[in-house]
Amino acid sequence: MKETRAGMRIAGASIAWIVLYGALCGVTALVPIFPYVGGGGYVPLQNVFSAMAPLLLGPLGGFVAAVLGGLIGMFIAPAAFPLQLVDVILTGALPALFVALVIHNDRWWKYAVPLAVLVGIFGTLFPFYVPGPAAGFSYPPQPTQFLLAGYYWIIPLIVLATPLGRRLFPTWARSSDRRLRYLGIFFSYYVGMLLWFLPWSLPYWYVFKYEVALGIATYIGYTWWVPAFAAVTTIITIPLLEALSRSGLPRIPDALW
C-alpha cells in the first residue's frame, strides 16, 4: 500500500492534485488580463495560477501542473498561445520555474544567478543585435534599450546574488508574521516575473518582426504590469496557503504551507 501511494505522487504532491490544478490553469487561459502591446493576443489569467503553483504544490509538482495547464490552454485559448507548443513553455511553465527559483533561492542561488546573467545577455542582444540587421531588425536607440531591458534582469540579478534573495526574501516568505510573509511572497513574485518577461516576450518580437518602436513600447508597457501582477497574485496566494496549512492535509515538501 505504501509503494502504491508513493507511486501516485510527484515529489510529494498527489498526482490527482497536480492534474486538478493543471486543469484549473488550463481553463484560466480563457481569461485575458493584459493585451499584447502589439495586438493579436493576450496574457492569460493562467499566468497567475502558474506562478502560484510551486508555492502550493512544491517546485516539481507545480512545474508539472503548469505544463499540463499550458497544454490544455494551447487547445482552448489559441489567442493566448499563438506560438502553440512553444507557448506551453513560455506562458505555461516559465512563470512556475522562475518563481520557484526565487522562492528557493536560499538553496538554489547557484542556478538562479547564472540564469539571470543568461537572461540579461539574451534580453540585451536579441533580436535587435543578434540576429539584428541580417534578419531585418534595426538597431535600437541607446542607452534607452539597455536601460529598459536592464529593468527586467539587473534587478533580479542584484536580488538573487545578494542577501536580499539568498536569505531575506525566502525567510520572509516562510515567516509566521503575516506582514513579512506578504512582503516575502510579493518580492518573490516580482523578481520571478521580471526574470520571466524577457524569455517570454522576445520570441514574439522575432517571430512577428517587431519594429524598434514597438519593442520599446512593450518594455515600457510591462514595467508597471509586473509589480501589479505580483501584488494581485500575493493577495490571492496568502489566504490559500493559510487555508491549506489548517486543512490537515499531508504537507508537500518545499510547498509554503
mmCIF file of C-alpha atoms in Angstrom:
data_model
loop_
_atom_site.group_PDB
_atom_site.id
_atom_site.type_symbol
_atom_site.label_atom_id
_atom_site.label_comp_id
_atom_site.label_asym_id
_atom_site.label_seq_id
_atom_site.Cartn_x
_atom_site.Cartn_y
_atom_site.Cartn_z
ATOM 1 C CA MET A 1 0.000 0.000 0.000
ATOM 2 C CA LYS A 2 2.838 2.379 0.836
ATOM 3 C CA GLU A 3 4.507 1.733 -2.516
ATOM 4 C CA THR A 4 1.218 2.353 -4.334
ATOM 5 C CA ARG A 5 0.696 5.632 -2.530
ATOM 6 C CA ALA A 6 4.267 6.721 -3.234
ATOM 7 C CA GLY A 7 3.778 5.907 -6.906
ATOM 8 C CA MET A 8 0.797 8.269 -7.026
ATOM 9 C CA ARG A 9 2.873 11.287 -6.092
ATOM 10 C CA ILE A 10 5.398 13.538 -7.789
ATOM 11 C CA ALA A 11 7.925 14.970 -5.321
ATOM 12 C CA GLY A 12 5.334 14.551 -2.570
ATOM 13 C CA ALA A 13 2.463 16.175 -4.485
ATOM 14 C CA SER A 14 -0.533 13.977 -5.273
ATOM 15 C CA ILE A 15 -0.947 13.305 -8.993
ATOM 16 C CA ALA A 16 -4.668 13.957 -8.553
ATOM 17 C CA TRP A 17 -3.881 17.424 -7.144
ATOM 18 C CA ILE A 18 -1.445 18.133 -9.964
ATOM 19 C CA VAL A 19 -3.973 17.122 -12.622
ATOM 20 C CA LEU A 20 -6.741 19.128 -10.957
ATOM 21 C CA TYR A 21 -4.565 22.219 -10.608
ATOM 22 C CA GLY A 22 -3.301 21.802 -14.169
ATOM 23 C CA ALA A 23 -6.901 21.727 -15.387
ATOM 24 C CA LEU A 24 -7.595 24.919 -13.421
ATOM 25 C CA CYS A 25 -4.578 26.568 -15.057
ATOM 26 C CA GLY A 26 -5.800 25.451 -18.467
ATOM 27 C CA VAL A 27 -9.304 26.847 -18.004
ATOM 28 C CA THR A 28 -7.981 30.202 -16.779
ATOM 29 C CA ALA A 29 -6.139 30.587 -20.101
ATOM 30 C CA LEU A 30 -9.513 31.732 -21.452
ATOM 31 C CA VAL A 31 -9.452 34.838 -19.237
ATOM 32 C CA PRO A 32 -7.338 37.772 -20.541
ATOM 33 C CA ILE A 33 -5.590 40.006 -18.020
ATOM 34 C CA PHE A 34 -3.384 42.092 -20.332
ATOM 35 C CA PRO A 35 -3.428 42.561 -24.124
ATOM 36 C CA TYR A 36 -0.235 42.102 -26.108
ATOM 37 C CA VAL A 37 1.192 45.541 -26.744
ATOM 38 C CA GLY A 38 1.481 44.734 -30.436
ATOM 39 C CA GLY A 39 -2.018 43.238 -30.570
ATOM 40 C CA GLY A 40 -3.002 39.772 -31.727
ATOM 41 C CA GLY A 41 -3.334 38.089 -28.346
ATOM 42 C CA TYR A 42 -3.327 38.481 -24.581
ATOM 43 C CA VAL A 43 -1.610 37.453 -21.387
ATOM 44 C CA PRO A 44 -3.991 34.964 -19.720
ATOM 45 C CA LEU A 45 -5.048 34.599 -16.091
ATOM 46 C CA GLN A 46 -3.250 31.266 -16.306
ATOM 47 C CA ASN A 47 -0.002 33.142 -15.593
ATOM 48 C CA VAL A 48 -1.253 33.935 -12.085
ATOM 49 C CA PHE A 49 -2.027 30.301 -11.323
ATOM 50 C CA SER A 50 1.192 29.045 -12.938
ATOM 51 C CA ALA A 51 3.210 31.430 -10.760
ATOM 52 C CA MET A 52 1.324 30.215 -7.664
ATOM 53 C CA ALA A 53 1.811 26.526 -8.487
ATOM 54 C CA PRO A 54 5.254 25.939 -6.869
ATOM 55 C CA LEU A 55 4.098 27.570 -3.623
ATOM 56 C CA LEU A 56 1.048 25.291 -3.429
ATOM 57 C CA LEU A 57 2.371 22.039 -4.927
ATOM 58 C CA GLY A 58 6.122 22.309 -4.423
ATOM 59 C CA PRO A 59 8.595 23.163 -7.206
ATOM 60 C CA LEU A 60 8.372 19.956 -9.259
ATOM 61 C CA GLY A 61 4.675 19.304 -8.744
ATOM 62 C CA GLY A 62 3.910 22.946 -9.519
ATOM 63 C CA PHE A 63 6.018 22.884 -12.676
ATOM 64 C CA VAL A 64 4.290 19.735 -13.941
ATOM 65 C CA ALA A 65 0.861 21.249 -13.213
ATOM 66 C CA ALA A 66 1.850 24.446 -15.069
ATOM 67 C CA VAL A 67 2.988 22.451 -18.116
ATOM 68 C CA LEU A 68 -0.267 20.476 -18.068
ATOM 69 C CA GLY A 69 -2.207 23.741 -17.831
ATOM 70 C CA GLY A 70 -0.255 25.100 -20.782
ATOM 71 C CA LEU A 71 -1.111 22.059 -22.893
ATOM 72 C CA ILE A 72 -4.807 22.467 -22.097
ATOM 73 C CA GLY A 73 -4.678 26.217 -22.681
ATOM 74 C CA MET A 74 -2.997 25.715 -26.057
ATOM 75 C CA PHE A 75 -6.113 23.904 -27.315
ATOM 76 C CA ILE A 76 -8.853 26.006 -25.731
ATOM 77 C CA ALA A 77 -7.330 29.509 -25.857
ATOM 78 C CA PRO A 78 -5.324 29.962 -29.085
ATOM 79 C CA ALA A 79 -5.216 33.765 -28.659
ATOM 80 C CA ALA A 80 -3.124 33.268 -25.505
ATOM 81 C CA PHE A 81 -0.919 30.632 -27.194
ATOM 82 C CA PRO A 82 -0.116 31.941 -30.690
ATOM 83 C CA LEU A 83 3.169 30.006 -30.744
ATOM 84 C CA GLN A 84 1.392 26.783 -29.736
ATOM 85 C CA LEU A 85 3.809 24.263 -28.136
ATOM 86 C CA VAL A 86 6.439 26.947 -27.641
ATOM 87 C CA ASP A 87 3.896 28.888 -25.602
ATOM 88 C CA VAL A 88 3.275 25.869 -23.387
ATOM 89 C CA ILE A 89 6.763 26.592 -22.055
ATOM 90 C CA LEU A 90 6.796 30.401 -22.362
ATOM 91 C CA THR A 91 3.328 31.121 -20.978
ATOM 92 C CA GLY A 92 2.548 27.953 -19.061
ATOM 93 C CA ALA A 93 5.746 26.674 -17.478
ATOM 94 C CA LEU A 94 8.195 29.592 -17.183
ATOM 95 C CA PRO A 95 6.238 31.541 -14.532
ATOM 96 C CA ALA A 96 6.309 28.458 -12.286
ATOM 97 C CA LEU A 97 10.008 27.856 -12.971
ATOM 98 C CA PHE A 98 11.211 31.389 -12.257
ATOM 99 C CA VAL A 99 9.058 31.866 -9.156
ATOM 100 C CA ALA A 100 10.256 28.507 -7.795
ATOM 101 C CA LEU A 101 13.885 29.530 -8.315
ATOM 102 C CA VAL A 102 13.360 32.813 -6.483
ATOM 103 C CA ILE A 103 11.333 31.403 -3.584
ATOM 104 C CA HIS A 104 14.025 28.748 -3.000
ATOM 105 C CA ASN A 105 16.989 30.989 -3.819
ATOM 106 C CA ASP A 106 18.426 30.374 -0.341
ATOM 107 C CA ARG A 107 19.400 26.928 -1.706
ATOM 108 C CA TRP A 108 19.258 27.360 -5.486
ATOM 109 C CA TRP A 109 21.136 30.641 -5.983
ATOM 110 C CA LYS A 110 23.917 28.751 -7.788
ATOM 111 C CA TYR A 111 21.426 28.056 -10.556
ATOM 112 C CA ALA A 112 19.356 31.224 -10.335
ATOM 113 C CA VAL A 113 22.229 33.735 -10.548
ATOM 114 C CA PRO A 114 23.795 32.302 -13.751
ATOM 115 C CA LEU A 115 20.309 32.049 -15.245
ATOM 116 C CA ALA A 116 19.726 35.755 -14.530
ATOM 117 C CA VAL A 117 23.016 36.551 -16.307
ATOM 118 C CA LEU A 118 21.991 34.468 -19.330
ATOM 119 C CA VAL A 119 18.596 36.189 -19.407
ATOM 120 C CA GLY A 120 20.404 39.541 -19.352
ATOM 121 C CA ILE A 121 22.663 38.644 -22.267
ATOM 122 C CA PHE A 122 19.737 37.271 -24.250
ATOM 123 C CA GLY A 123 17.499 40.232 -23.419
ATOM 124 C CA THR A 124 20.120 42.823 -24.349
ATOM 125 C CA LEU A 125 21.164 41.324 -27.686
ATOM 126 C CA PHE A 126 18.118 39.529 -29.099
ATOM 127 C CA PRO A 127 16.623 40.237 -31.612
ATOM 128 C CA PHE A 128 17.842 43.765 -32.471
ATOM 129 C CA TYR A 129 21.565 42.918 -32.401
ATOM 130 C CA VAL A 130 21.518 39.135 -32.828
ATOM 131 C CA PRO A 131 20.422 38.286 -35.497
ATOM 132 C CA GLY A 132 19.924 42.052 -35.964
ATOM 133 C CA PRO A 133 20.008 43.567 -39.471
ATOM 134 C CA ALA A 134 20.595 40.137 -41.005
ATOM 135 C CA ALA A 135 17.010 39.266 -40.059
ATOM 136 C CA GLY A 136 15.589 42.693 -40.882
ATOM 137 C CA PHE A 137 15.808 44.303 -37.423
ATOM 138 C CA SER A 138 17.052 47.848 -36.883
ATOM 139 C CA TYR A 139 19.407 48.820 -34.077
ATOM 140 C CA PRO A 140 17.531 50.261 -31.069
ATOM 141 C CA PRO A 141 18.289 53.665 -29.512
ATOM 142 C CA GLN A 142 20.866 53.504 -26.757
ATOM 143 C CA PRO A 143 21.099 53.701 -23.793
ATOM 144 C CA THR A 144 17.276 53.551 -23.841
ATOM 145 C CA GLN A 145 17.055 49.899 -24.878
ATOM 146 C CA PHE A 146 19.764 48.765 -22.459
ATOM 147 C CA LEU A 147 18.132 50.557 -19.517
ATOM 148 C CA LEU A 148 14.659 49.260 -20.307
ATOM 149 C CA ALA A 149 15.860 45.697 -20.832
ATOM 150 C CA GLY A 150 18.023 46.048 -17.728
ATOM 151 C CA TYR A 151 14.971 46.724 -15.578
ATOM 152 C CA TYR A 152 13.914 43.113 -16.202
ATOM 153 C CA TRP A 153 17.211 41.389 -15.417
ATOM 154 C CA ILE A 154 19.512 43.703 -13.435
ATOM 155 C CA ILE A 155 17.057 43.986 -10.523
ATOM 156 C CA PRO A 156 16.624 40.183 -10.324
ATOM 157 C CA LEU A 157 20.374 39.632 -10.617
ATOM 158 C CA ILE A 158 21.093 42.019 -7.730
ATOM 159 C CA VAL A 159 18.403 40.428 -5.566
ATOM 160 C CA LEU A 160 19.387 36.835 -6.317
ATOM 161 C CA ALA A 161 23.110 37.426 -5.791
ATOM 162 C CA THR A 162 22.815 39.358 -2.516
ATOM 163 C CA PRO A 163 21.427 38.583 0.961
ATOM 164 C CA LEU A 164 18.094 40.039 -0.171
ATOM 165 C CA GLY A 165 17.369 36.997 -2.301
ATOM 166 C CA ARG A 166 19.706 34.474 -0.702
ATOM 167 C CA ARG A 167 18.316 34.890 2.788
ATOM 168 C CA LEU A 168 15.875 37.730 3.478
ATOM 169 C CA PHE A 169 13.009 37.258 0.978
ATOM 170 C CA PRO A 170 12.890 33.423 1.259
ATOM 171 C CA THR A 171 12.851 33.754 5.062
ATOM 172 C CA TRP A 172 10.081 36.350 4.968
ATOM 173 C CA ALA A 173 8.013 34.177 2.603
ATOM 174 C CA ARG A 174 8.016 31.407 5.229
ATOM 175 C CA SER A 175 7.573 33.690 8.233
ATOM 176 C CA SER A 176 4.714 33.301 10.718
ATOM 177 C CA ASP A 177 4.467 37.105 10.754
ATOM 178 C CA ARG A 178 1.732 37.840 8.204
ATOM 179 C CA ARG A 179 3.164 41.211 7.154
ATOM 180 C CA LEU A 180 6.604 39.759 6.497
ATOM 181 C CA ARG A 181 5.042 36.872 4.635
ATOM 182 C CA TYR A 182 3.142 39.211 2.338
ATOM 183 C CA LEU A 183 6.366 41.107 1.617
ATOM 184 C CA GLY A 184 8.430 37.967 1.059
ATOM 185 C CA ILE A 185 5.933 36.413 -1.338
ATOM 186 C CA PHE A 186 5.316 39.719 -3.139
ATOM 187 C CA PHE A 187 9.019 40.258 -3.793
ATOM 188 C CA SER A 188 9.424 36.629 -4.879
ATOM 189 C CA TYR A 189 6.662 37.023 -7.449
ATOM 190 C CA TYR A 190 8.000 40.414 -8.516
ATOM 191 C CA VAL A 191 11.564 39.202 -9.071
ATOM 192 C CA GLY A 192 10.481 35.915 -10.657
ATOM 193 C CA MET A 193 8.147 37.582 -13.140
ATOM 194 C CA LEU A 194 10.688 40.268 -14.019
ATOM 195 C CA LEU A 195 13.060 37.459 -14.925
ATOM 196 C CA TRP A 196 10.275 35.739 -16.886
ATOM 197 C CA PHE A 197 9.441 38.736 -19.083
ATOM 198 C CA LEU A 198 12.399 38.725 -21.494
ATOM 199 C CA PRO A 199 12.459 34.962 -22.285
ATOM 200 C CA TRP A 200 8.678 35.074 -22.689
ATOM 201 C CA SER A 201 8.325 38.207 -24.834
ATOM 202 C CA LEU A 202 11.375 38.303 -27.120
ATOM 203 C CA PRO A 203 10.498 35.186 -29.162
ATOM 204 C CA TYR A 204 7.298 37.019 -30.179
ATOM 205 C CA TRP A 205 9.343 40.006 -31.273
ATOM 206 C CA TYR A 206 11.402 37.758 -33.523
ATOM 207 C CA VAL A 207 8.506 35.729 -34.972
ATOM 208 C CA PHE A 208 6.286 38.757 -35.575
ATOM 209 C CA LYS A 209 9.144 41.063 -36.656
ATOM 210 C CA TYR A 210 8.618 43.832 -34.093
ATOM 211 C CA GLU A 211 9.816 47.266 -35.084
ATOM 212 C CA VAL A 212 12.138 49.013 -32.631
ATOM 213 C CA ALA A 213 9.389 51.421 -31.545
ATOM 214 C CA LEU A 214 7.024 48.548 -30.744
ATOM 215 C CA GLY A 215 9.737 46.770 -28.785
ATOM 216 C CA ILE A 216 10.394 49.896 -26.728
ATOM 217 C CA ALA A 217 6.650 50.310 -26.123
ATOM 218 C CA THR A 218 6.461 46.710 -24.924
ATOM 219 C CA TYR A 219 9.335 47.218 -22.470
ATOM 220 C CA ILE A 220 7.541 50.249 -21.063
ATOM 221 C CA GLY A 221 4.101 48.633 -21.027
ATOM 222 C CA TYR A 222 5.165 45.846 -18.675
ATOM 223 C CA THR A 223 7.152 47.992 -16.234
ATOM 224 C CA TRP A 224 4.008 48.619 -14.180
ATOM 225 C CA TRP A 225 2.276 45.341 -15.093
ATOM 226 C CA VAL A 226 4.810 43.080 -13.356
ATOM 227 C CA PRO A 227 4.541 44.699 -9.879
ATOM 228 C CA ALA A 228 0.748 44.876 -10.272
ATOM 229 C CA PHE A 229 0.753 41.174 -11.171
ATOM 230 C CA ALA A 230 2.894 40.402 -8.115
ATOM 231 C CA ALA A 231 0.574 42.333 -5.803
ATOM 232 C CA VAL A 232 -2.624 40.689 -7.076
ATOM 233 C CA THR A 233 -1.096 37.206 -7.032
ATOM 234 C CA THR A 234 0.178 37.703 -3.478
ATOM 235 C CA ILE A 235 -3.288 38.732 -2.302
ATOM 236 C CA ILE A 236 -4.711 35.525 -3.798
ATOM 237 C CA THR A 237 -1.902 33.277 -2.571
ATOM 238 C CA ILE A 238 -1.722 34.068 1.152
ATOM 239 C CA PRO A 239 -5.304 33.016 2.036
ATOM 240 C CA LEU A 240 -4.854 29.797 0.031
ATOM 241 C CA LEU A 241 -1.640 28.951 1.873
ATOM 242 C CA GLU A 242 -3.264 29.661 5.223
ATOM 243 C CA ALA A 243 -6.298 27.520 4.364
ATOM 244 C CA LEU A 244 -4.097 24.621 3.265
ATOM 245 C CA SER A 245 -1.971 24.868 6.414
ATOM 246 C CA ARG A 246 -5.137 24.488 8.520
ATOM 247 C CA SER A 247 -6.642 21.738 6.377
ATOM 248 C CA GLY A 248 -4.819 18.825 7.984
ATOM 249 C CA LEU A 249 -3.772 17.524 4.563
ATOM 250 C CA PRO A 250 -0.337 15.896 4.215
ATOM 251 C CA ARG A 251 2.234 18.602 3.665
ATOM 252 C CA ILE A 252 4.020 18.721 0.322
ATOM 253 C CA PRO A 253 7.822 19.093 0.610
ATOM 254 C CA ASP A 254 9.017 22.606 -0.289
ATOM 255 C CA ALA A 255 5.457 23.952 -0.594
ATOM 256 C CA LEU A 256 4.880 27.069 1.523
ATOM 257 C CA TRP A 257 2.035 25.798 3.699
#
